[in-house]
Amino acid sequence: MTRFRNPVLPGCHPDPSICRVGGDFYLVTSTFEWFPGLPVFHSRDLVHWRQLGHALDRPGQLPLDGVPASGGLYAPTLRHHALPGQEGLFYLICTLVDGPEWSGHFVMTASDPAGPWSDAHRLDGEGIDPSLFFDDDGRAWCTGTRLTGRYEGHTEIWLREFDPSALALTGDEHVIWDGAVKGAIWSEGSHLYKVGGRYLLLTAEGGTAREHAVMAARADAVTGPYEGNPRNPVLTHRDLGAGHPIVGTGHADLVETPDGEWWMVLLGMRPHHGDRCVLGRETFLAPVTWEDGWPVTGGRVEPRPGFPSLPPHPWPAVPSCDQFDGPEPAMAWNMLRTPRERWWSLDERPGHLRLRVRPESLADVANPSFLGRRQQHPDFAAFTSLDFVPADEEWAGLALVQNNDFHVVLVSTSQGLRLVKREQGIETVLAKAPASPGPVRLGFEAHGRWYQASYSAGPGGAVEPGGWTRLGDPVDGDLLSSQVAGGFTGAYIGLYATSNGRASGNHADFAWFEYRPL
C-alpha cells in the first residue's frame, strides 16, 4: 500500500477547511495576526498541496492594525456554490477577533480561488467559527459559536439562514447544539453536511489542546433537533497519552472525492519536548468511512496513512533557497499585521531583499520590518547573507518569532553581532561577537528543542563548507512554543531590521534566504 506522511501541511496551518470542485480540492487555514492572510491551497490528490495565493492580500480588504498576538483571523470556512444561472463562486467566511475598528464575522467571494478576492463583507452574528452550508433545496445556512456564560467554556452552536446574493444573514436564529457530553466545553468549529438525506453536524470540543476532539450529531431537519453520535467522539487523541507523536486533534472538515471516498482534514500538533509544540497546529488528513449513517475514522490520526484512491499528483518542489529575483516576495513570506507603507523592496538592489530600518520592533504590537516564513520541521537549518552598515541602536538579521514577548534574534549591530532572546517581555543578550566589515552570513540550526546560532564573515552560500562559527550555546526553543508563550500560533523564522524606536533612513540588504529540513 502506498502511504503518505502526515501532516499534509506542516507548520502553523490550523483550522483547515476544504471543498471540492470537480477533481480539484481547495483548502484554507487560519492566520491570526499575519499578513497576507488566509492562504488558499490546491490539490488533486488530497496529499500534495500547492499554494495559490491569499484571500487577504490587500491592505484595504480588512484591517489588522494593532491586532494582538493570536488575535486576528480565526477559523475560516471555504465553500463553492453556483447561484441559478450564474457561474460558481467561492465563499470564504471567517471571524476578525480584536480588530482595530471592528470585530466579528465577514464573508469574501472569488470566482477564482487564486484571487482576486473581494473586500470583507461584514455579517451580524455573535462569537467565532462561522461556517456555510448550501442545501440541495437552494437555501443556504450559516452556523457559529458563542459563549453562553452558564459555566466557564460553555458554548452553543447557532444557525441562521444566509442569503448568498445579498451576502447577509436573514431570518430567525436557532440554537442547535451545545456539546456532545455533559459539562462540555468549547463546542466550536461547526460544519454542516447532508449525507444520506440527513443533516450531519460536525464540531470540535474540549478546547484546542490535549483534550481536543471531533464530535458528530445529526437531524432530519437542518434546524434540528440534533441527536449526538452515541460513539462520540468521532476522533480524539486525548486517550493516547502524553508520549504520542500527534496530539490535540480536532477542528475537522469533511470532503468527498469524485469516486465516493470520504476524507477528513483536521488540525493536530507534534510535540518536540514534553508537551511543547513549537510548530503550532498543523493540517492532517484522515480517511473516513460510514456506519449506520455516522462517520468513522478509526479513532486516531496515523503518521503514515494509506494514500487516497486518487492518482498521485505532486507539484514542482518549491526551491529551498529564495534568491529574491522576483517582483514580489514569494507566497511563503508573511509579515505581522497590515502594512501601511512599503518598507521592503526587491528592485532597489536587484537580486536582494531590501528592508527599511524603521523604529518599529518585534516587541511592538505593530508592523515591523520583518518578513517571516513558518517553521515547518522540528529539525531544520536556515541561513541568509546580510549586507548592512548599522548606526547606533540599529539591528538587522535573522529572527525566530512566536510573538512580541517571546522571540530570538541574531543581529548585526554597531557593536558587532548579538544573539538576543526576549522572554516574557524581558530581553537578554545571550552572546556577542566582534563586528567585521562587509557582508556576513547568519544562520540557525534547530534540533528539536535546541536552536544553535552561527555566523560566517563574507558573502557566499549557506552550504559552502568552512568558515562558520557558533555564537553562544544552543537556545532553548521552549520559549517559542504556545505552551510557554501562550496563544494559538506556531513559530516563524525570517529577516528583520529595526532602529529600536529611533528615526532612521538606513536599510538592510539580504542576498538570499535558505530554509531546509534536516
mmCIF file with all atom_site columns, C-alpha atoms in Angstrom, residues 122 180 189 204 379 441:
data_model
loop_
_atom_site.group_PDB
_atom_site.id
_atom_site.type_symbol
_atom_site.label_atom_id
_atom_site.label_alt_id
_atom_site.label_comp_id
_atom_site.label_asym_id
_atom_site.label_entity_id
_atom_site.label_seq_id
_atom_site.pdbx_PDB_ins_code
_atom_site.Cartn_x
_atom_site.Cartn_y
_atom_site.Cartn_z
_atom_site.occupancy
_atom_site.B_iso_or_equiv
_atom_site.pdbx_formal_charge
_atom_site.auth_seq_id
_atom_site.auth_comp_id
_atom_site.auth_asym_id
_atom_site.auth_atom_id
_atom_site.pdbx_PDB_model_num
ATOM 1 C CA . ARG A 1 122 ? -19.385 42.189 7.461  1.00 0.00 ? 122 ARG A CA 1
ATOM 2 C CA . ALA A 1 180 ? -21.795 16.110 22.958 1.00 0.00 ? 180 ALA A CA 1
ATOM 3 C CA . GLY A 1 189 ? -15.665 24.790 14.708 1.00 0.00 ? 189 GLY A CA 1
ATOM 4 C CA . ALA A 1 204 ? -14.787 20.398 17.767 1.00 0.00 ? 204 ALA A CA 1
ATOM 5 C CA . ASP A 1 379 ? 14.923  19.837 12.735 1.00 0.00 ? 379 ASP A CA 1
ATOM 6 C CA . ARG A 1 441 ? 26.195  35.137 6.747  1.00 0.00 ? 441 ARG A CA 1
#
